[in-house]
CSV table of C-alpha atoms and ligand atoms in Angstrom, one decimal:
chain,number,residue,atom,x,y,z
A,212,MET,CA,58.4,29.2,-23.8
A,213,LYS,CA,60.3,26.6,-25.8
A,214,LYS,CA,58.4,23.5,-26.6
A,215,GLY,CA,60.0,20.1,-26.3
A,216,ILE,CA,62.5,19.2,-23.6
A,217,ILE,CA,65.6,19.0,-25.8
A,218,ALA,CA,65.0,22.6,-27.0
A,219,ALA,CA,64.1,23.8,-23.5
A,220,PHE,CA,66.9,22.1,-21.5
A,221,ARG,CA,69.6,21.1,-24.0
A,222,GLY,CA,72.4,22.7,-21.9
A,223,ARG,CA,71.4,20.5,-18.9
A,224,LEU,CA,71.3,17.2,-20.9
A,225,PRO,CA,74.4,15.2,-21.8
A,226,LEU,CA,73.5,14.9,-25.5
A,227,PRO,CA,76.2,15.1,-28.1
A,228,PRO,CA,76.0,18.1,-30.4
A,229,SER,CA,75.2,15.7,-33.3
A,230,ALA,CA,72.0,14.5,-31.6
A,231,PRO,CA,68.9,15.8,-33.4
A,232,ASN,CA,66.1,17.6,-31.7
A,233,ILE,CA,63.5,14.8,-31.7
A,234,SER,CA,60.3,16.3,-30.3
A,235,LEU,CA,56.5,15.9,-30.2
A,236,GLY,CA,56.2,19.0,-27.9
A,237,GLU,CA,56.7,17.1,-24.6
A,238,GLY,CA,57.2,18.7,-21.2
A,239,ASN,CA,56.0,22.0,-19.8
A,240,THR,CA,53.1,20.1,-18.3
A,241,PRO,CA,50.6,21.8,-15.8
A,242,LEU,CA,51.3,21.9,-12.1
A,243,LEU,CA,47.8,22.2,-10.6
A,244,PRO,CA,47.0,23.1,-7.0
A,245,LEU,CA,44.6,20.6,-5.4
A,246,THR,CA,42.0,21.2,-2.7
A,247,LEU,CA,42.5,17.7,-1.3
A,248,GLY,CA,45.2,18.7,1.2
A,249,GLU,CA,43.3,21.6,2.8
A,250,LYS,CA,41.7,19.5,5.5
A,251,TYR,CA,45.1,18.3,6.6
A,252,GLY,CA,46.7,21.7,6.5
A,253,ILE,CA,49.0,20.8,3.6
A,254,GLN,CA,49.4,22.1,0.1
A,255,ILE,CA,49.2,19.5,-2.7
A,256,HIS,CA,50.0,20.2,-6.3
A,257,ALA,CA,49.6,17.7,-9.1
A,258,LYS,CA,52.2,17.6,-11.9
A,259,VAL,CA,50.0,16.4,-14.7
A,260,GLU,CA,52.3,14.3,-16.9
A,261,GLY,CA,49.3,12.8,-18.7
A,262,ALA,CA,49.3,16.0,-20.6
A,263,ASN,CA,52.4,14.9,-22.6
A,264,PRO,CA,52.0,14.0,-26.3
A,265,THR,CA,51.4,10.3,-25.8
A,266,GLY,CA,49.7,10.8,-22.5
A,267,SER,CA,52.5,9.9,-20.0
A,268,PHE,CA,55.7,11.0,-18.5
A,269,LYS,CA,57.6,8.6,-20.6
A,270,ASP,CA,57.8,11.1,-23.5
A,271,ARG,CA,60.4,13.2,-21.6
A,272,GLY,CA,62.9,10.3,-21.4
A,273,MET,CA,62.0,8.9,-24.8
A,274,ALA,CA,62.7,12.2,-26.6
A,275,VAL,CA,66.3,12.1,-25.2
A,276,ALA,CA,66.8,8.4,-25.5
A,277,VAL,CA,65.7,8.3,-29.2
A,278,ALA,CA,67.7,11.4,-30.1
A,279,SER,CA,70.8,9.8,-28.5
A,280,ALA,CA,70.2,6.5,-30.2
A,281,LYS,CA,69.8,8.3,-33.5
A,282,ALA,CA,73.1,10.2,-33.0
A,283,GLU,CA,74.8,6.9,-32.3
A,284,GLY,CA,73.5,5.5,-35.6
A,285,ALA,CA,71.1,2.9,-34.2
A,286,ARG,CA,68.4,1.9,-36.7
A,287,ALA,CA,65.9,0.5,-34.2
A,288,VAL,CA,64.8,0.9,-30.6
A,289,VAL,CA,63.6,-1.9,-28.4
A,290,CYS,CA,61.8,-2.0,-25.0
A,291,ALA,CA,59.7,-4.2,-22.7
A,292,SER,CA,56.7,-2.4,-21.4
A,293,THR,CA,53.6,-2.4,-19.3
A,294,GLY,CA,52.3,-0.1,-22.1
A,295,ASN,CA,53.3,3.5,-21.6
A,296,THR,CA,57.0,3.0,-22.5
A,297,SER,CA,55.9,1.1,-25.7
A,298,SER,CA,53.4,3.9,-26.7
A,299,SER,CA,56.0,6.5,-26.3
A,300,ALA,CA,58.8,4.5,-27.9
A,301,ALA,CA,56.6,3.8,-30.9
A,302,ALA,CA,55.7,7.4,-31.4
A,303,TYR,CA,59.2,8.8,-31.0
A,304,ALA,CA,60.7,6.1,-33.2
A,305,ALA,CA,58.1,7.0,-35.9
A,306,ARG,CA,59.1,10.7,-35.5
A,307,ALA,CA,62.8,9.8,-35.8
A,308,GLY,CA,62.3,7.4,-38.8
A,309,MET,CA,63.4,4.4,-36.8
A,310,VAL,CA,62.0,0.8,-36.3
A,311,CYS,CA,60.5,0.1,-32.9
A,312,VAL,CA,60.3,-3.4,-31.4
A,313,VAL,CA,58.3,-3.8,-28.2
A,314,LEU,CA,57.8,-6.8,-25.9
A,315,LEU,CA,54.4,-6.7,-24.1
A,316,PRO,CA,53.1,-9.0,-21.3
A,317,GLU,CA,50.1,-10.8,-22.8
A,318,GLY,CA,46.7,-9.7,-21.6
A,319,LYS,CA,48.0,-7.1,-19.1
A,320,VAL,CA,48.4,-4.0,-21.2
A,321,ALA,CA,45.6,-1.4,-20.9
A,322,ALA,CA,43.5,-0.9,-24.1
A,323,GLY,CA,44.6,2.7,-24.8
A,324,LYS,CA,48.2,1.8,-24.6
A,325,THR,CA,47.9,-1.2,-26.9
A,326,ALA,CA,46.0,1.0,-29.4
A,327,GLN,CA,48.7,3.6,-29.4
A,328,THR,CA,51.5,1.1,-29.8
A,329,VAL,CA,49.8,-0.6,-32.7
A,330,ALA,CA,48.8,2.8,-34.3
A,331,HIS,CA,52.4,4.0,-34.3
A,332,GLY,CA,53.5,0.9,-36.2
A,333,ALA,CA,55.7,-0.8,-33.5
A,334,ARG,CA,56.6,-4.4,-34.1
A,335,ILE,CA,55.0,-6.2,-31.2
A,336,ILE,CA,56.1,-9.4,-29.5
A,337,ARG,CA,53.4,-10.6,-27.2
A,338,VAL,CA,55.2,-12.3,-24.3
A,339,ARG,CA,53.5,-15.2,-22.5
A,340,GLY,CA,54.7,-14.0,-19.2
A,341,ASN,CA,54.9,-10.8,-17.1
A,342,PHE,CA,56.8,-7.5,-17.6
A,343,ASP,CA,59.9,-8.8,-15.7
A,344,GLU,CA,60.2,-11.8,-18.0
A,345,ALA,CA,59.9,-9.5,-21.1
A,346,MET,CA,62.5,-7.1,-19.6
A,347,ALA,CA,64.9,-10.0,-19.0
A,348,ALA,CA,64.6,-11.0,-22.7
A,349,VAL,CA,65.3,-7.5,-23.9
A,350,ARG,CA,68.4,-7.3,-21.9
A,351,GLU,CA,69.6,-10.7,-23.1
A,352,PHE,CA,68.7,-10.6,-26.8
A,353,SER,CA,69.2,-7.0,-28.0
A,354,GLY,CA,72.2,-5.3,-29.4
A,355,GLY,CA,73.9,-4.5,-32.7
A,356,GLY,CA,72.3,-1.2,-33.8
A,357,VAL,CA,69.2,-1.8,-31.7
A,358,ALA,CA,69.1,0.6,-28.7
A,359,ILE,CA,67.3,-0.4,-25.5
A,360,VAL,CA,65.0,2.5,-24.5
A,361,ASN,CA,63.9,1.1,-21.2
A,362,SER,CA,64.9,3.1,-18.2
A,363,THR,CA,68.1,1.0,-17.9
A,364,ASN,CA,69.2,3.5,-20.6
A,365,PRO,CA,70.6,6.5,-18.7
A,366,MET,CA,69.4,8.9,-21.3
A,367,ARG,CA,65.8,8.0,-20.3
A,368,LEU,CA,66.5,9.2,-16.7
A,369,GLN,CA,68.2,12.3,-18.0
A,370,GLY,CA,65.1,13.3,-20.0
A,371,GLN,CA,62.8,12.5,-17.1
A,372,LYS,CA,64.8,14.6,-14.6
A,373,THR,CA,63.4,17.7,-16.5
A,374,ALA,CA,60.1,17.2,-14.7
A,375,ALA,CA,61.8,18.2,-11.5
A,376,PHE,CA,63.3,21.3,-13.2
A,377,GLU,CA,59.8,22.3,-14.2
A,378,VAL,CA,58.3,21.8,-10.8
A,379,CYS,CA,60.9,24.2,-9.3
A,380,GLU,CA,60.2,26.8,-11.9
A,381,GLN,CA,56.5,26.5,-11.6
A,382,LEU,CA,56.5,26.6,-7.7
A,383,GLY,CA,59.3,29.2,-7.6
A,384,LYS,CA,61.1,26.9,-5.1
A,385,THR,CA,61.8,23.2,-4.4
A,386,PRO,CA,58.7,21.5,-2.8
A,387,ASP,CA,59.1,19.9,0.7
A,388,TYR,CA,58.0,16.5,-0.6
A,389,HIS,CA,57.6,14.8,-4.0
A,390,SER,CA,55.4,11.7,-4.3
A,391,LEU,CA,55.5,9.3,-7.2
A,392,PRO,CA,54.1,5.9,-8.1
A,393,VAL,CA,56.9,3.3,-8.3
A,394,GLY,CA,57.3,0.5,-10.8
A,395,ASN,CA,60.8,0.1,-12.3
A,396,ALA,CA,61.7,3.1,-10.1
A,397,GLY,CA,63.3,5.0,-13.0
A,398,ASN,CA,61.1,8.0,-12.5
A,399,ILE,CA,61.7,8.5,-8.8
A,400,THR,CA,65.5,8.1,-9.5
A,401,ALA,CA,65.3,10.7,-12.3
A,402,HIS,CA,63.4,13.2,-10.2
A,403,TRP,CA,66.0,12.9,-7.5
A,404,ILE,CA,68.8,13.6,-10.1
A,405,GLY,CA,66.8,16.6,-11.3
A,406,TYR,CA,66.2,18.0,-7.8
A,407,CYS,CA,69.8,17.6,-6.7
A,408,GLU,CA,71.0,19.4,-9.8
A,409,THR,CA,68.5,22.2,-9.3
A,410,ALA,CA,69.2,22.5,-5.6
A,411,ALA,CA,72.9,22.7,-6.2
A,412,ARG,CA,72.8,25.4,-8.9
A,413,GLY,CA,69.9,27.4,-7.6
A,414,PHE,CA,67.3,28.2,-10.3
A,415,SER,CA,65.6,31.1,-12.0
A,416,HIS,CA,62.0,31.3,-13.1
A,417,CYS,CA,63.2,31.1,-16.7
A,418,SER,CA,65.5,28.1,-17.1
A,419,HIS,CA,63.7,27.2,-20.3
A,420,CYS,CA,66.1,29.6,-22.0
A,421,ASP,CA,68.9,28.0,-20.0
A,422,GLY,CA,70.4,31.2,-18.8
A,423,LYS,CA,70.4,33.2,-22.0
A,424,CYS,CA,67.6,35.6,-21.3
A,425,PRO,CA,67.7,38.7,-18.9
A,426,PHE,CA,65.4,37.0,-16.3
A,427,ALA,CA,67.9,34.2,-15.9
A,428,ALA,CA,70.3,36.4,-14.0
A,429,LYS,CA,68.0,36.4,-11.0
A,430,GLU,CA,69.1,33.0,-9.8
A,431,LYS,CA,68.0,31.9,-6.4
A,432,PRO,CA,70.4,30.5,-3.8
A,433,PRO,CA,70.8,26.8,-3.5
A,434,GLN,CA,67.9,25.0,-1.8
A,435,LYS,CA,67.2,21.7,-0.1
A,436,PRO,CA,65.9,19.0,-2.4
A,437,PRO,CA,62.5,17.5,-1.4
A,438,VAL,CA,61.9,14.3,0.6
A,439,MET,CA,61.1,11.7,-2.0
A,440,LEU,CA,58.0,9.5,-1.4
A,441,GLY,CA,57.2,6.5,-3.5
A,442,PHE,CA,54.1,4.3,-3.6
A,443,GLN,CA,53.7,0.8,-4.9
A,444,ALA,CA,50.6,-1.4,-5.2
A,445,ALA,CA,50.6,-4.0,-2.3
A,446,GLY,CA,50.6,-6.9,-4.8
A,447,ALA,CA,53.6,-5.6,-6.6
A,448,ALA,CA,55.7,-4.0,-3.8
A,449,PRO,CA,59.3,-5.3,-4.1
A,450,PHE,CA,60.7,-2.1,-2.4
A,451,VAL,CA,58.5,-2.7,0.6
A,452,ARG,CA,59.3,-6.4,0.8
A,453,GLY,CA,63.0,-5.6,0.2
A,454,ALA,CA,63.3,-8.2,-2.5
A,455,PRO,CA,61.8,-9.0,-6.0
A,456,VAL,CA,58.2,-10.2,-6.1
A,457,LYS,CA,57.7,-13.3,-8.3
A,458,ASN,CA,54.1,-12.9,-9.5
A,459,PRO,CA,53.2,-9.2,-9.1
A,460,GLU,CA,49.5,-8.4,-9.4
A,461,THR,CA,47.5,-5.2,-9.3
A,462,VAL,CA,44.7,-3.4,-11.1
A,463,ALA,CA,47.3,-0.7,-11.8
A,464,THR,CA,48.9,-2.6,-14.7
A,465,ALA,CA,51.4,0.1,-15.4
A,466,ILE,CA,53.2,-0.7,-12.1
A,467,ARG,CA,52.7,-4.5,-12.2
A,468,ILE,CA,56.4,-5.0,-11.9
A,469,GLY,CA,58.2,-7.4,-9.5
A,470,ASN,CA,61.8,-6.9,-10.3
A,471,PRO,CA,62.5,-3.1,-10.6
A,472,GLN,CA,65.4,-2.2,-12.9
A,473,SER,CA,66.4,0.8,-10.8
A,474,PHE,CA,66.1,-1.0,-7.4
A,475,ALA,CA,69.5,0.1,-6.0
A,476,ALA,CA,69.5,3.6,-7.4
A,477,ALA,CA,66.0,4.3,-6.2
A,478,ASN,CA,66.7,3.0,-2.7
A,479,ALA,CA,69.7,5.2,-2.5
A,480,ALA,CA,67.8,8.3,-3.8
A,481,VAL,CA,64.9,7.8,-1.4
A,482,SER,CA,67.1,7.2,1.7
A,483,GLU,CA,69.4,10.2,0.8
A,484,SER,CA,66.3,12.4,0.6
A,485,GLY,CA,65.1,11.2,4.0
A,486,GLY,CA,62.1,9.6,2.2
A,487,ARG,CA,60.3,6.2,2.1
A,488,ILE,CA,58.4,3.9,-0.2
A,489,GLY,CA,55.0,2.7,0.9
A,490,GLU,CA,52.3,0.4,-0.3
A,491,LEU,CA,48.6,0.8,-1.1
A,492,GLY,CA,45.7,-1.6,-1.7
A,493,ASP,CA,44.2,-1.5,-5.2
A,494,GLU,CA,41.0,-0.1,-3.6
A,495,GLU,CA,42.9,2.8,-2.2
A,496,ILE,CA,44.4,3.5,-5.6
A,497,LEU,CA,41.1,3.4,-7.3
A,498,ALA,CA,39.4,5.6,-4.7
A,499,ALA,CA,42.1,8.3,-5.2
A,500,GLN,CA,41.6,8.0,-9.0
A,501,LYS,CA,37.9,8.6,-8.6
A,502,THR,CA,38.4,11.5,-6.1
A,503,LEU,CA,40.9,13.2,-8.5
A,504,ALA,CA,38.5,12.9,-11.4
A,505,GLN,CA,35.3,13.9,-9.5
A,506,LYS,CA,36.6,16.5,-7.0
A,507,GLU,CA,39.5,18.0,-8.9
A,508,GLY,CA,38.6,17.4,-12.6
A,509,ILE,CA,41.8,15.4,-13.4
A,510,PHE,CA,41.5,12.0,-15.0
A,511,CYS,CA,44.6,9.9,-14.5
A,512,GLU,CA,45.2,6.2,-14.9
A,513,PRO,CA,45.2,4.0,-11.8
A,514,ALA,CA,49.0,3.8,-11.3
A,515,SER,CA,49.2,7.5,-11.3
A,516,ALA,CA,46.7,7.9,-8.6
A,517,ALA,CA,49.0,6.0,-6.2
A,518,SER,CA,51.0,9.2,-5.7
A,519,VAL,CA,48.0,11.0,-4.3
A,520,ALA,CA,46.5,8.0,-2.5
A,521,GLY,CA,49.8,7.6,-0.6
A,522,VAL,CA,50.0,11.2,0.4
A,523,LEU,CA,46.4,11.3,1.6
A,524,LYS,CA,47.0,8.2,3.6
A,525,GLU,CA,50.1,9.6,5.2
A,526,ALA,CA,48.4,13.0,5.8
A,527,ALA,CA,45.5,11.2,7.6
A,528,ALA,CA,48.1,9.5,9.8
A,529,GLY,CA,49.6,13.0,10.6
A,530,ASN,CA,52.9,12.4,8.9
A,531,PHE,CA,53.3,15.9,7.4
A,532,PRO,CA,54.0,19.1,9.2
A,533,ARG,CA,51.4,21.9,8.8
A,534,GLY,CA,51.9,23.9,5.6
A,535,ALA,CA,54.0,21.2,3.9
A,536,GLN,CA,54.2,21.7,0.2
A,537,ILE,CA,53.8,18.4,-1.6
A,538,VAL,CA,54.0,17.7,-5.3
A,539,CYS,CA,52.3,14.5,-6.6
A,540,THR,CA,53.2,13.3,-10.1
A,541,LEU,CA,50.2,12.0,-12.1
A,542,THR,CA,52.2,9.9,-14.5
A,543,GLY,CA,49.6,8.9,-17.1
A,544,HIS,CA,46.2,10.0,-18.6
A,545,GLY,CA,43.0,8.2,-17.5
A,546,LEU,CA,42.1,7.5,-21.1
A,547,LYS,CA,45.0,5.0,-21.3
A,548,ASP,CA,43.0,2.5,-19.3
A,549,PRO,CA,39.2,3.0,-20.0
A,550,ASP,CA,38.3,-0.5,-18.8
A,551,VAL,CA,38.8,0.2,-15.1
A,552,ILE,CA,36.0,2.8,-15.2
A,553,ARG,CA,32.6,1.5,-14.2
A,554,GLY,CA,29.3,3.5,-14.2
A,555,GLU,CA,25.9,3.7,-15.7
A,556,ALA,CA,23.6,6.3,-17.1
A,557,ALA,CA,21.6,8.1,-14.3
A,558,ALA,CA,18.4,7.7,-16.3
A,559,GLU,CA,17.0,6.4,-19.6
A,560,ALA,CA,14.7,8.4,-21.8
A,561,GLY,CA,13.2,9.1,-25.2
A,562,PRO,CA,12.5,9.5,-27.8
A,563,GLU,CA,9.2,11.1,-26.6
A,564,LYS,CA,9.5,14.6,-25.3
A,565,GLU,CA,7.7,13.9,-22.1
A,566,SER,CA,10.0,11.1,-21.2
A,567,LEU,CA,13.0,13.3,-21.9
A,568,ARG,CA,11.6,16.1,-19.8
A,569,ALA,CA,11.0,13.7,-16.9
A,570,ALA,CA,14.5,12.3,-17.1
A,571,MET,CA,16.0,15.8,-17.2
A,572,GLN,CA,14.1,16.8,-14.1
A,573,LYS,CA,15.1,13.7,-12.2
A,574,VAL,CA,18.8,14.0,-13.0
A,575,ILE,CA,19.1,17.7,-12.5
A,576,ASN,CA,17.4,17.3,-9.1
A,577,GLY,CA,20.1,14.8,-8.1
A,578,GLY,CA,18.7,11.5,-9.3
B,822,AN7,C1,51.5,5.5,-15.6
B,822,AN7,O1,55.6,1.5,-19.5
B,822,AN7,O2,57.3,0.5,-16.7
B,822,AN7,O3,58.9,3.6,-11.5
B,822,AN7,O4,56.8,-0.2,-19.3
B,822,AN7,O5,53.3,3.8,-16.9
B,822,AN7,O6,59.7,4.8,-13.5
B,822,AN7,O7,58.9,2.5,-13.7
B,822,AN7,C2,55.5,2.1,-16.8
B,822,AN7,C3,55.7,2.7,-15.6
B,822,AN7,C4,54.1,4.9,-13.1
B,822,AN7,C5,56.2,3.7,-13.0
B,822,AN7,N1,53.0,5.4,-13.7
B,822,AN7,O8,57.3,4.4,-13.3
B,822,AN7,C6,56.2,0.8,-18.8
B,822,AN7,C7,56.4,1.1,-17.4
B,822,AN7,C8,52.8,5.0,-15.0
B,822,AN7,C9,53.6,4.1,-15.6
B,822,AN7,C10,55.0,4.1,-13.7
B,822,AN7,C11,54.8,3.6,-15.0
B,822,AN7,P1,58.8,3.8,-13.0
């Protein structure tokens, strides 16, 4: 299977022929079945986007946006970010030999993301304000050979739509529902684009070759795209309120966004799909993060867990038909935000052998 989404899907991306294949091996992420849906009679799969090179789904869109900017002769890229976009932009800009400028809301970017952005050599402007204020500055003050790589750049959504292509290949069909966390709402919009394109053309189990291998002849007939479900943190839920939120607040700092850049497009996508956007308390998000880590073996960051938290909440309310096939995107890796994890050692011991033996006994027996 081809590695990197430009190599895998070039024929389905609107890139000019002159665009280079900028890649860190993004895409082709696992789609893992979860046991969590069983008690509700539904099938849940997790699309583990934290398995991308910089640990989030942003890498798909960034590969395409940076390749496109490079083809247009831009010398630098710029973005505002809650941390994952900046990590990805910094890495792909480094790969492409470009300068990367990022505007980060002061004090609200998770430790792993800050480390990545610094490590890749981005030029950081720490903004005394929130993401929305940083984003407004990017829109106002950039230009002249500096390409914006926020999801206002349509190439970002084009790259991110490839996650929907992969889900269809991996499941062998379109799912009935697809659930995502929502911040700027670029990703839910991109998935809808990807599903509509897939549903319209049918798909094979081998679109990574884009129709050039013998298996690709076995195209399936057109299918219905899934119902799109989005989930926001209650303290940062402009879609639920129907208007921007001035001072968004949530433990899920990735989606601490009050003025989503894709507000209209996402609302249109969700309603066309027959879907909805709901809200969750921070404690519900953190509970789902813990359940995923401890019952399924998947460590995602808090914002990501909103997709699963929302589905479990709706399932408990009886909102899904029996047998419904639901895909939840886990957008970023848990190591991005180590500070939200609390816990202690189950025992202390040593260095004497007896003390170590006693501790082992205690812990193994469930201490
Ligand atoms: C883990 O990095 O906006 O609804 O600046 O990092 O497409 O915005 C991050 C967003 C979900 C929301 N999960 O996606 C940024 C940024 C994670 C994220 C979202 C983000 P969109």
